[in-house]
Amino acid sequence: MNLSKEWLIFLFLSVLAVASVSRDSQFVASDEVLHYLTALEKSTECIQNTRSPIARSLEKQGFHRTLVSEVSLPSRATPGSCTLLLVEHFSSSIYVDKFETEELERFGARDSVRLIRDIDLEKPSNLAVSNDVFVYHPLADGETLVRVSIPIHFRYQVPSRTSDHVDVAVLPPSAFIGCDSPTGMRQWQPLCADAPTLHVDVPTGQLGLEGVVTW
């Protein structure tokens, strides 16, 4: 997909407009920002034209997990003041609790998590919507191996007569590096990342047991 320079400039100005009214202009999340980054990812070459592996894992058990991403950055990809951005693409079966991540930030968490929209924490997966989550990780000078972790939660699934688990996929993130420029604007560039899709068996209610369950 080839986008014109004028269209990318329009999208970039949209990002600046969003940032100007944000509580923290360095860490923003909105549909406009997502559209800009998606266009940038499709139209711009990777940093140094190299692939960056991302090892992914889930810590803890049950419905409440920690998603860990270990990102290997290309050497000399992070001059000056730079930030790694992972855009997580979660299905309706997964959500991030913004109150939980805000509390972690207050207590010194290095990663800043931003949601595009408010998420209903109580809905089951069939009534919820997919959501994109922005995770910002400030980089130390010369840092080439980064560990990013965020708490995620799996929603209750639709009860079934045929299965006691549902396979939920945790998709690979989109990755970007943003560095300060002489003009003071943060310039983002795609990080062409290779990351696996994780699969989690999430328990589901059994309709065959409804006769012995009362409420």
mmCIF file with all atom_site columns, C-alpha atoms in Angstrom:
data_model
loop_
_atom_site.group_PDB
_atom_site.id
_atom_site.type_symbol
_atom_site.label_atom_id
_atom_site.label_alt_id
_atom_site.label_comp_id
_atom_site.label_asym_id
_atom_site.label_entity_id
_atom_site.label_seq_id
_atom_site.pdbx_PDB_ins_code
_atom_site.Cartn_x
_atom_site.Cartn_y
_atom_site.Cartn_z
_atom_site.occupancy
_atom_site.B_iso_or_equiv
_atom_site.pdbx_formal_charge
_atom_site.auth_seq_id
_atom_site.auth_comp_id
_atom_site.auth_asym_id
_atom_site.auth_atom_id
_atom_site.pdbx_PDB_model_num
ATOM 1   C CA . MET A 1 1   ? 0.000   0.000   0.000  1.00 0.00 ? 1   MET A CA 1
ATOM 2   C CA . ASN A 1 2   ? 1.617   3.276   -1.127 1.00 0.00 ? 2   ASN A CA 1
ATOM 3   C CA . LEU A 1 3   ? 0.374   6.432   0.546  1.00 0.00 ? 3   LEU A CA 1
ATOM 4   C CA . SER A 1 4   ? 1.083   9.930   -0.691 1.00 0.00 ? 4   SER A CA 1
ATOM 5   C CA . LYS A 1 5   ? 3.377   12.225  1.259  1.00 0.00 ? 5   LYS A CA 1
ATOM 6   C CA . GLU A 1 6   ? 0.491   14.683  1.688  1.00 0.00 ? 6   GLU A CA 1
ATOM 7   C CA . TRP A 1 7   ? -1.711  11.987  3.275  1.00 0.00 ? 7   TRP A CA 1
ATOM 8   C CA . LEU A 1 8   ? 1.012   11.002  5.734  1.00 0.00 ? 8   LEU A CA 1
ATOM 9   C CA . ILE A 1 9   ? 1.524   14.665  6.646  1.00 0.00 ? 9   ILE A CA 1
ATOM 10  C CA . PHE A 1 10  ? -2.226  14.989  7.283  1.00 0.00 ? 10  PHE A CA 1
ATOM 11  C CA . LEU A 1 11  ? -2.158  11.945  9.530  1.00 0.00 ? 11  LEU A CA 1
ATOM 12  C CA . PHE A 1 12  ? 0.904   13.219  11.362 1.00 0.00 ? 12  PHE A CA 1
ATOM 13  C CA . LEU A 1 13  ? -0.790  16.569  12.021 1.00 0.00 ? 13  LEU A CA 1
ATOM 14  C CA . SER A 1 14  ? -3.741  14.639  13.419 1.00 0.00 ? 14  SER A CA 1
ATOM 15  C CA . VAL A 1 15  ? -1.343  12.978  15.848 1.00 0.00 ? 15  VAL A CA 1
ATOM 16  C CA . LEU A 1 16  ? 0.030   16.357  16.919 1.00 0.00 ? 16  LEU A CA 1
ATOM 17  C CA . ALA A 1 17  ? -3.491  17.681  17.463 1.00 0.00 ? 17  ALA A CA 1
ATOM 18  C CA . VAL A 1 18  ? -4.304  14.741  19.707 1.00 0.00 ? 18  VAL A CA 1
ATOM 19  C CA . ALA A 1 19  ? -1.018  15.099  21.580 1.00 0.00 ? 19  ALA A CA 1
ATOM 20  C CA . SER A 1 20  ? -1.583  18.804  22.231 1.00 0.00 ? 20  SER A CA 1
ATOM 21  C CA . VAL A 1 21  ? -4.646  18.105  24.360 1.00 0.00 ? 21  VAL A CA 1
ATOM 22  C CA . SER A 1 22  ? -3.364  14.943  26.042 1.00 0.00 ? 22  SER A CA 1
ATOM 23  C CA . ARG A 1 23  ? -2.582  14.805  29.762 1.00 0.00 ? 23  ARG A CA 1
ATOM 24  C CA . ASP A 1 24  ? 0.885   13.561  28.775 1.00 0.00 ? 24  ASP A CA 1
ATOM 25  C CA . SER A 1 25  ? 1.754   14.495  25.200 1.00 0.00 ? 25  SER A CA 1
ATOM 26  C CA . GLN A 1 26  ? 4.488   11.865  24.978 1.00 0.00 ? 26  GLN A CA 1
ATOM 27  C CA . PHE A 1 27  ? 2.126   9.003   25.748 1.00 0.00 ? 27  PHE A CA 1
ATOM 28  C CA . VAL A 1 28  ? -1.113  9.183   23.777 1.00 0.00 ? 28  VAL A CA 1
ATOM 29  C CA . ALA A 1 29  ? -3.610  6.715   22.347 1.00 0.00 ? 29  ALA A CA 1
ATOM 30  C CA . SER A 1 30  ? -6.469  7.484   19.969 1.00 0.00 ? 30  SER A CA 1
ATOM 31  C CA . ASP A 1 31  ? -8.000  6.272   16.737 1.00 0.00 ? 31  ASP A CA 1
ATOM 32  C CA . GLU A 1 32  ? -6.148  9.060   14.888 1.00 0.00 ? 32  GLU A CA 1
ATOM 33  C CA . VAL A 1 33  ? -2.793  7.957   16.302 1.00 0.00 ? 33  VAL A CA 1
ATOM 34  C CA . LEU A 1 34  ? -3.551  4.328   15.430 1.00 0.00 ? 34  LEU A CA 1
ATOM 35  C CA . HIS A 1 35  ? -4.480  5.248   11.837 1.00 0.00 ? 35  HIS A CA 1
ATOM 36  C CA . TYR A 1 36  ? -1.283  7.251   11.469 1.00 0.00 ? 36  TYR A CA 1
ATOM 37  C CA . LEU A 1 37  ? 0.929   4.463   12.822 1.00 0.00 ? 37  LEU A CA 1
ATOM 38  C CA . THR A 1 38  ? -0.813  1.861   10.649 1.00 0.00 ? 38  THR A CA 1
ATOM 39  C CA . ALA A 1 39  ? -0.195  3.983   7.557  1.00 0.00 ? 39  ALA A CA 1
ATOM 40  C CA . LEU A 1 40  ? 3.398   4.560   8.601  1.00 0.00 ? 40  LEU A CA 1
ATOM 41  C CA . GLU A 1 41  ? 3.945   0.841   9.150  1.00 0.00 ? 41  GLU A CA 1
ATOM 42  C CA . LYS A 1 42  ? 2.706   0.041   5.629  1.00 0.00 ? 42  LYS A CA 1
ATOM 43  C CA . SER A 1 43  ? 4.560   2.793   3.785  1.00 0.00 ? 43  SER A CA 1
ATOM 44  C CA . THR A 1 44  ? 7.950   3.083   5.496  1.00 0.00 ? 44  THR A CA 1
ATOM 45  C CA . GLU A 1 45  ? 10.934  0.741   5.525  1.00 0.00 ? 45  GLU A CA 1
ATOM 46  C CA . CYS A 1 46  ? 11.965  -0.911  8.780  1.00 0.00 ? 46  CYS A CA 1
ATOM 47  C CA . ILE A 1 47  ? 14.647  0.623   10.960 1.00 0.00 ? 47  ILE A CA 1
ATOM 48  C CA . GLN A 1 48  ? 17.957  -0.311  9.288  1.00 0.00 ? 48  GLN A CA 1
ATOM 49  C CA . ASN A 1 49  ? 15.923  -2.749  7.119  1.00 0.00 ? 49  ASN A CA 1
ATOM 50  C CA . THR A 1 50  ? 16.352  -5.450  9.754  1.00 0.00 ? 50  THR A CA 1
ATOM 51  C CA . ARG A 1 51  ? 13.978  -7.749  11.603 1.00 0.00 ? 51  ARG A CA 1
ATOM 52  C CA . SER A 1 52  ? 13.694  -7.513  15.370 1.00 0.00 ? 52  SER A CA 1
ATOM 53  C CA . PRO A 1 53  ? 12.609  -10.674 17.199 1.00 0.00 ? 53  PRO A CA 1
ATOM 54  C CA . ILE A 1 54  ? 10.111  -10.354 20.036 1.00 0.00 ? 54  ILE A CA 1
ATOM 55  C CA . ALA A 1 55  ? 9.894   -13.239 22.490 1.00 0.00 ? 55  ALA A CA 1
ATOM 56  C CA . ARG A 1 56  ? 6.427   -13.426 24.050 1.00 0.00 ? 56  ARG A CA 1
ATOM 57  C CA . SER A 1 57  ? 5.210   -15.266 27.126 1.00 0.00 ? 57  SER A CA 1
ATOM 58  C CA . LEU A 1 58  ? 2.414   -15.259 29.672 1.00 0.00 ? 58  LEU A CA 1
ATOM 59  C CA . GLU A 1 59  ? 3.118   -15.367 33.382 1.00 0.00 ? 59  GLU A CA 1
ATOM 60  C CA . LYS A 1 60  ? 0.682   -16.550 36.089 1.00 0.00 ? 60  LYS A CA 1
ATOM 61  C CA . GLN A 1 61  ? -2.323  -18.826 35.616 1.00 0.00 ? 61  GLN A CA 1
ATOM 62  C CA . GLY A 1 62  ? -6.082  -18.501 35.185 1.00 0.00 ? 62  GLY A CA 1
ATOM 63  C CA . PHE A 1 63  ? -7.945  -15.468 33.873 1.00 0.00 ? 63  PHE A CA 1
ATOM 64  C CA . HIS A 1 64  ? -5.449  -12.894 35.167 1.00 0.00 ? 64  HIS A CA 1
ATOM 65  C CA . ARG A 1 65  ? -2.019  -12.981 33.495 1.00 0.00 ? 65  ARG A CA 1
ATOM 66  C CA . THR A 1 66  ? 1.022   -10.843 32.777 1.00 0.00 ? 66  THR A CA 1
ATOM 67  C CA . LEU A 1 67  ? 1.966   -10.494 29.111 1.00 0.00 ? 67  LEU A CA 1
ATOM 68  C CA . VAL A 1 68  ? 5.738   -10.239 28.723 1.00 0.00 ? 68  VAL A CA 1
ATOM 69  C CA . SER A 1 69  ? 7.494   -9.072  25.543 1.00 0.00 ? 69  SER A CA 1
ATOM 70  C CA . GLU A 1 70  ? 11.280  -9.226  25.240 1.00 0.00 ? 70  GLU A CA 1
ATOM 71  C CA . VAL A 1 71  ? 12.301  -7.077  22.265 1.00 0.00 ? 71  VAL A CA 1
ATOM 72  C CA . SER A 1 72  ? 15.703  -7.276  20.590 1.00 0.00 ? 72  SER A CA 1
ATOM 73  C CA . LEU A 1 73  ? 16.453  -3.909  19.013 1.00 0.00 ? 73  LEU A CA 1
ATOM 74  C CA . PRO A 1 74  ? 18.898  -3.384  16.138 1.00 0.00 ? 74  PRO A CA 1
ATOM 75  C CA . SER A 1 75  ? 22.190  -1.869  17.230 1.00 0.00 ? 75  SER A CA 1
ATOM 76  C CA . ARG A 1 76  ? 22.369  1.928   17.098 1.00 0.00 ? 76  ARG A CA 1
ATOM 77  C CA . ALA A 1 77  ? 18.593  2.069   16.524 1.00 0.00 ? 77  ALA A CA 1
ATOM 78  C CA . THR A 1 78  ? 18.068  4.242   19.584 1.00 0.00 ? 78  THR A CA 1
ATOM 79  C CA . PRO A 1 79  ? 20.149  7.440   19.424 1.00 0.00 ? 79  PRO A CA 1
ATOM 80  C CA . GLY A 1 80  ? 19.192  10.242  21.777 1.00 0.00 ? 80  GLY A CA 1
ATOM 81  C CA . SER A 1 81  ? 15.938  10.243  23.705 1.00 0.00 ? 81  SER A CA 1
ATOM 82  C CA . CYS A 1 82  ? 13.815  7.422   22.297 1.00 0.00 ? 82  CYS A CA 1
ATOM 83  C CA . THR A 1 83  ? 10.765  5.366   23.225 1.00 0.00 ? 83  THR A CA 1
ATOM 84  C CA . LEU A 1 84  ? 9.654   1.896   22.190 1.00 0.00 ? 84  LEU A CA 1
ATOM 85  C CA . LEU A 1 85  ? 5.939   1.659   21.408 1.00 0.00 ? 85  LEU A CA 1
ATOM 86  C CA . LEU A 1 86  ? 4.097   -1.653  21.222 1.00 0.00 ? 86  LEU A CA 1
ATOM 87  C CA . VAL A 1 87  ? 0.539   -1.507  19.913 1.00 0.00 ? 87  VAL A CA 1
ATOM 88  C CA . GLU A 1 88  ? -1.267  -4.585  21.182 1.00 0.00 ? 88  GLU A CA 1
ATOM 89  C CA . HIS A 1 89  ? -4.219  -5.857  19.142 1.00 0.00 ? 89  HIS A CA 1
ATOM 90  C CA . PHE A 1 90  ? -6.488  -7.636  21.610 1.00 0.00 ? 90  PHE A CA 1
ATOM 91  C CA . SER A 1 91  ? -9.628  -9.558  20.685 1.00 0.00 ? 91  SER A CA 1
ATOM 92  C CA . SER A 1 92  ? -12.906 -9.204  22.567 1.00 0.00 ? 92  SER A CA 1
ATOM 93  C CA . SER A 1 93  ? -11.730 -12.020 24.867 1.00 0.00 ? 93  SER A CA 1
ATOM 94  C CA . ILE A 1 94  ? -8.903  -9.919  26.353 1.00 0.00 ? 94  ILE A CA 1
ATOM 95  C CA . TYR A 1 95  ? -8.841  -6.584  28.153 1.00 0.00 ? 95  TYR A CA 1
ATOM 96  C CA . VAL A 1 96  ? -6.528  -4.316  30.112 1.00 0.00 ? 96  VAL A CA 1
ATOM 97  C CA . ASP A 1 97  ? -7.764  -2.668  33.300 1.00 0.00 ? 97  ASP A CA 1
ATOM 98  C CA . LYS A 1 98  ? -6.732  0.999   33.040 1.00 0.00 ? 98  LYS A CA 1
ATOM 99  C CA . PHE A 1 99  ? -7.189  1.520   36.792 1.00 0.00 ? 99  PHE A CA 1
ATOM 100 C CA . GLU A 1 100 ? -4.700  -1.273  37.441 1.00 0.00 ? 100 GLU A CA 1
ATOM 101 C CA . THR A 1 101 ? -2.105  0.098   35.008 1.00 0.00 ? 101 THR A CA 1
ATOM 102 C CA . GLU A 1 102 ? -2.526  3.657   36.341 1.00 0.00 ? 102 GLU A CA 1
ATOM 103 C CA . GLU A 1 103 ? -1.855  2.344   39.832 1.00 0.00 ? 103 GLU A CA 1
ATOM 104 C CA . LEU A 1 104 ? 1.275   0.542   38.627 1.00 0.00 ? 104 LEU A CA 1
ATOM 105 C CA . GLU A 1 105 ? 2.521   3.783   37.040 1.00 0.00 ? 105 GLU A CA 1
ATOM 106 C CA . ARG A 1 106 ? 1.953   5.687   40.266 1.00 0.00 ? 106 ARG A CA 1
ATOM 107 C CA . PHE A 1 107 ? 4.202   3.191   42.005 1.00 0.00 ? 107 PHE A CA 1
ATOM 108 C CA . GLY A 1 108 ? 7.005   3.596   39.469 1.00 0.00 ? 108 GLY A CA 1
ATOM 109 C CA . ALA A 1 109 ? 6.302   1.169   36.634 1.00 0.00 ? 109 ALA A CA 1
ATOM 110 C CA . ARG A 1 110 ? 8.545   1.967   33.670 1.00 0.00 ? 110 ARG A CA 1
ATOM 111 C CA . ASP A 1 111 ? 5.934   1.036   31.061 1.00 0.00 ? 111 ASP A CA 1
ATOM 112 C CA . SER A 1 112 ? 3.090   3.477   30.336 1.00 0.00 ? 112 SER A CA 1
ATOM 113 C CA . VAL A 1 113 ? -0.166  1.934   29.086 1.00 0.00 ? 113 VAL A CA 1
ATOM 114 C CA . ARG A 1 114 ? -2.788  3.931   27.171 1.00 0.00 ? 114 ARG A CA 1
ATOM 115 C CA . LEU A 1 115 ? -6.197  2.757   25.934 1.00 0.00 ? 115 LEU A CA 1
ATOM 116 C CA . ILE A 1 116 ? -7.976  4.210   22.909 1.00 0.00 ? 116 ILE A CA 1
ATOM 117 C CA . ARG A 1 117 ? -11.380 3.994   24.587 1.00 0.00 ? 117 ARG A CA 1
ATOM 118 C CA . ASP A 1 118 ? -12.943 3.011   27.876 1.00 0.00 ? 118 ASP A CA 1
ATOM 119 C CA . ILE A 1 119 ? -13.390 -0.728  28.241 1.00 0.00 ? 119 ILE A CA 1
ATOM 120 C CA . ASP A 1 120 ? -16.270 -2.357  30.116 1.00 0.00 ? 120 ASP A CA 1
ATOM 121 C CA . LEU A 1 121 ? -14.528 -4.748  32.493 1.00 0.00 ? 121 LEU A CA 1
ATOM 122 C CA . GLU A 1 122 ? -17.638 -6.806  33.298 1.00 0.00 ? 122 GLU A CA 1
ATOM 123 C CA . LYS A 1 123 ? -18.903 -7.886  29.875 1.00 0.00 ? 123 LYS A CA 1
ATOM 124 C CA . PRO A 1 124 ? -18.445 -11.468 28.668 1.00 0.00 ? 124 PRO A CA 1
ATOM 125 C CA . SER A 1 125 ? -16.483 -11.941 25.459 1.00 0.00 ? 125 SER A CA 1
ATOM 126 C CA . ASN A 1 126 ? -19.532 -12.196 23.188 1.00 0.00 ? 126 ASN A CA 1
ATOM 127 C CA . LEU A 1 127 ? -20.720 -8.717  24.269 1.00 0.00 ? 127 LEU A CA 1
ATOM 128 C CA . ALA A 1 128 ? -17.314 -7.028  24.376 1.00 0.00 ? 128 ALA A CA 1
ATOM 129 C CA . VAL A 1 129 ? -15.326 -5.488  21.516 1.00 0.00 ? 129 VAL A CA 1
ATOM 130 C CA . SER A 1 130 ? -11.779 -5.866  20.282 1.00 0.00 ? 130 SER A CA 1
ATOM 131 C CA . ASN A 1 131 ? -9.390  -3.171  21.462 1.00 0.00 ? 131 ASN A CA 1
ATOM 132 C CA . ASP A 1 132 ? -5.947  -1.740  20.749 1.00 0.00 ? 132 ASP A CA 1
ATOM 133 C CA . VAL A 1 133 ? -3.647  -0.885  23.634 1.00 0.00 ? 133 VAL A CA 1
ATOM 134 C CA . PHE A 1 134 ? -0.556  1.355   23.422 1.00 0.00 ? 134 PHE A CA 1
ATOM 135 C CA . VAL A 1 135 ? 2.411   0.408   25.616 1.00 0.00 ? 135 VAL A CA 1
ATOM 136 C CA . TYR A 1 136 ? 5.232   2.979   25.808 1.00 0.00 ? 136 TYR A CA 1
ATOM 137 C CA . HIS A 1 137 ? 8.677   2.009   27.141 1.00 0.00 ? 137 HIS A CA 1
ATOM 138 C CA . PRO A 1 138 ? 11.318  4.788   27.466 1.00 0.00 ? 138 PRO A CA 1
ATOM 139 C CA . LEU A 1 139 ? 14.696  3.525   26.260 1.00 0.00 ? 139 LEU A CA 1
ATOM 140 C CA . ALA A 1 140 ? 18.008  3.983   27.984 1.00 0.00 ? 140 ALA A CA 1
ATOM 141 C CA . ASP A 1 141 ? 20.928  5.123   25.800 1.00 0.00 ? 141 ASP A CA 1
ATOM 142 C CA . GLY A 1 142 ? 22.200  2.197   23.756 1.00 0.00 ? 142 GLY A CA 1
ATOM 143 C CA . GLU A 1 143 ? 19.580  -0.198  25.113 1.00 0.00 ? 143 GLU A CA 1
ATOM 144 C CA . THR A 1 144 ? 19.131  -3.132  22.708 1.00 0.00 ? 144 THR A CA 1
ATOM 145 C CA . LEU A 1 145 ? 17.243  -5.699  24.807 1.00 0.00 ? 145 LEU A CA 1
ATOM 146 C CA . VAL A 1 146 ? 13.945  -4.514  26.284 1.00 0.00 ? 146 VAL A CA 1
ATOM 147 C CA . ARG A 1 147 ? 11.493  -6.281  28.576 1.00 0.00 ? 147 ARG A CA 1
ATOM 148 C CA . VAL A 1 148 ? 7.934   -4.945  28.531 1.00 0.00 ? 148 VAL A CA 1
ATOM 149 C CA . SER A 1 149 ? 5.227   -6.393  30.781 1.00 0.00 ? 149 SER A CA 1
ATOM 150 C CA . ILE A 1 150 ? 1.563   -5.525  31.219 1.00 0.00 ? 150 ILE A CA 1
ATOM 151 C CA . PRO A 1 151 ? -1.279  -7.173  33.152 1.00 0.00 ? 151 PRO A CA 1
ATOM 152 C CA . ILE A 1 152 ? -4.026  -8.591  30.940 1.00 0.00 ? 152 ILE A CA 1
ATOM 153 C CA . HIS A 1 153 ? -7.299  -10.326 31.732 1.00 0.00 ? 153 HIS A CA 1
ATOM 154 C CA . PHE A 1 154 ? -9.353  -12.942 29.881 1.00 0.00 ? 154 PHE A CA 1
ATOM 155 C CA . ARG A 1 155 ? -13.122 -12.568 29.744 1.00 0.00 ? 155 ARG A CA 1
ATOM 156 C CA . TYR A 1 156 ? -15.713 -15.206 30.506 1.00 0.00 ? 156 TYR A CA 1
ATOM 157 C CA . GLN A 1 157 ? -16.712 -17.163 27.408 1.00 0.00 ? 157 GLN A CA 1
ATOM 158 C CA . VAL A 1 158 ? -20.132 -18.247 26.101 1.00 0.00 ? 158 VAL A CA 1
ATOM 159 C CA . PRO A 1 159 ? -21.188 -21.507 27.796 1.00 0.00 ? 159 PRO A CA 1
ATOM 160 C CA . SER A 1 160 ? -20.939 -24.568 25.561 1.00 0.00 ? 160 SER A CA 1
ATOM 161 C CA . ARG A 1 161 ? -22.359 -28.098 25.302 1.00 0.00 ? 161 ARG A CA 1
ATOM 162 C CA . THR A 1 162 ? -19.418 -29.440 23.322 1.00 0.00 ? 162 THR A CA 1
ATOM 163 C CA . SER A 1 163 ? -16.246 -28.000 24.842 1.00 0.00 ? 163 SER A CA 1
ATOM 164 C CA . ASP A 1 164 ? -14.934 -26.984 28.243 1.00 0.00 ? 164 ASP A CA 1
ATOM 165 C CA . HIS A 1 165 ? -12.302 -24.559 26.851 1.00 0.00 ? 165 HIS A CA 1
ATOM 166 C CA . VAL A 1 166 ? -12.057 -21.895 24.154 1.00 0.00 ? 166 VAL A CA 1
ATOM 167 C CA . ASP A 1 167 ? -8.827  -21.152 22.295 1.00 0.00 ? 167 ASP A CA 1
ATOM 168 C CA . VAL A 1 168 ? -8.003  -17.436 22.613 1.00 0.00 ? 168 VAL A CA 1
ATOM 169 C CA . ALA A 1 169 ? -5.197  -15.998 20.479 1.00 0.00 ? 169 ALA A CA 1
ATOM 170 C CA . VAL A 1 170 ? -2.895  -13.251 21.753 1.00 0.00 ? 170 VAL A CA 1
ATOM 171 C CA . LEU A 1 171 ? -1.823  -11.621 18.500 1.00 0.00 ? 171 LEU A CA 1
ATOM 172 C CA . PRO A 1 172 ? 1.639   -10.163 17.780 1.00 0.00 ? 172 PRO A CA 1
ATOM 173 C CA . PRO A 1 173 ? 1.962   -6.441  18.438 1.00 0.00 ? 173 PRO A CA 1
ATOM 174 C CA . SER A 1 174 ? 2.937   -3.683  16.035 1.00 0.00 ? 174 SER A CA 1
ATOM 175 C CA . ALA A 1 175 ? 6.220   -2.081  17.106 1.00 0.00 ? 175 ALA A CA 1
ATOM 176 C CA . PHE A 1 176 ? 7.660   1.418   16.629 1.00 0.00 ? 176 PHE A CA 1
ATOM 177 C CA . ILE A 1 177 ? 10.629  3.472   17.789 1.00 0.00 ? 177 ILE A CA 1
ATOM 178 C CA . GLY A 1 178 ? 10.075  7.192   18.426 1.00 0.00 ? 178 GLY A CA 1
ATOM 179 C CA . CYS A 1 179 ? 13.025  9.560   18.894 1.00 0.00 ? 179 CYS A CA 1
ATOM 180 C CA . ASP A 1 180 ? 13.183  13.289  19.568 1.00 0.00 ? 180 ASP A CA 1
ATOM 181 C CA . SER A 1 181 ? 14.192  15.361  16.558 1.00 0.00 ? 181 SER A CA 1
ATOM 182 C CA . PRO A 1 182 ? 15.976  18.754  16.433 1.00 0.00 ? 182 PRO A CA 1
ATOM 183 C CA . THR A 1 183 ? 12.559  20.370  15.921 1.00 0.00 ? 183 THR A CA 1
ATOM 184 C CA . GLY A 1 184 ? 11.332  18.943  19.211 1.00 0.00 ? 184 GLY A CA 1
ATOM 185 C CA . MET A 1 185 ? 8.824   16.630  17.509 1.00 0.00 ? 185 MET A CA 1
ATOM 186 C CA . ARG A 1 186 ? 8.924   12.924  18.170 1.00 0.00 ? 186 ARG A CA 1
ATOM 187 C CA . GLN A 1 187 ? 9.499   11.005  14.923 1.00 0.00 ? 187 GLN A CA 1
ATOM 188 C CA . TRP A 1 188 ? 8.172   7.445   14.773 1.00 0.00 ? 188 TRP A CA 1
ATOM 189 C CA . GLN A 1 189 ? 9.560   4.666   12.615 1.00 0.00 ? 189 GLN A CA 1
ATOM 190 C CA . PRO A 1 190 ? 8.287   1.081   12.278 1.00 0.00 ? 190 PRO A CA 1
ATOM 191 C CA . LEU A 1 191 ? 10.267  -1.673  13.914 1.00 0.00 ? 191 LEU A CA 1
ATOM 192 C CA . CYS A 1 192 ? 9.766   -4.736  11.717 1.00 0.00 ? 192 CYS A CA 1
ATOM 193 C CA . ALA A 1 193 ? 9.221   -7.266  14.458 1.00 0.00 ? 193 ALA A CA 1
ATOM 194 C CA . ASP A 1 194 ? 8.891   -11.030 14.363 1.00 0.00 ? 194 ASP A CA 1
ATOM 195 C CA . ALA A 1 195 ? 6.637   -12.169 17.193 1.00 0.00 ? 195 ALA A CA 1
ATOM 196 C CA . PRO A 1 196 ? 4.640   -15.367 17.729 1.00 0.00 ? 196 PRO A CA 1
ATOM 197 C CA . THR A 1 197 ? 0.906   -15.663 18.294 1.00 0.00 ? 197 THR A CA 1
ATOM 198 C CA . LEU A 1 198 ? 0.243   -17.080 21.747 1.00 0.00 ? 198 LEU A CA 1
ATOM 199 C CA . HIS A 1 199 ? -2.688  -19.432 22.373 1.00 0.00 ? 199 HIS A CA 1
ATOM 200 C CA . VAL A 1 200 ? -4.497  -19.768 25.687 1.00 0.00 ? 200 VAL A CA 1
ATOM 201 C CA . ASP A 1 201 ? -7.174  -22.308 26.632 1.00 0.00 ? 201 ASP A CA 1
ATOM 202 C CA . VAL A 1 202 ? -9.786  -20.280 28.492 1.00 0.00 ? 202 VAL A CA 1
ATOM 203 C CA . PRO A 1 203 ? -12.371 -22.285 30.493 1.00 0.00 ? 203 PRO A CA 1
ATOM 204 C CA . THR A 1 204 ? -16.015 -21.980 29.509 1.00 0.00 ? 204 THR A CA 1
ATOM 205 C CA . GLY A 1 205 ? -19.230 -22.896 31.296 1.00 0.00 ? 205 GLY A CA 1
ATOM 206 C CA . GLN A 1 206 ? -20.875 -26.267 30.619 1.00 0.00 ? 206 GLN A CA 1
ATOM 207 C CA . LEU A 1 207 ? -24.489 -26.106 29.451 1.00 0.00 ? 207 LEU A CA 1
ATOM 208 C CA . GLY A 1 208 ? -24.770 -29.827 30.123 1.00 0.00 ? 208 GLY A CA 1
ATOM 209 C CA . LEU A 1 209 ? -24.513 -29.060 33.845 1.00 0.00 ? 209 LEU A CA 1
ATOM 210 C CA . GLU A 1 210 ? -27.294 -26.489 33.932 1.00 0.00 ? 210 GLU A CA 1
ATOM 211 C CA . GLY A 1 211 ? -29.668 -28.986 35.470 1.00 0.00 ? 211 GLY A CA 1
ATOM 212 C CA . VAL A 1 212 ? -27.513 -29.326 38.593 1.00 0.00 ? 212 VAL A CA 1
ATOM 213 C CA . VAL A 1 213 ? -26.558 -25.665 38.904 1.00 0.00 ? 213 VAL A CA 1
ATOM 214 C CA . THR A 1 214 ? -28.996 -23.356 40.683 1.00 0.00 ? 214 THR A CA 1
ATOM 215 C CA . TRP A 1 215 ? -28.899 -19.670 41.485 1.00 0.00 ? 215 TRP A CA 1
#
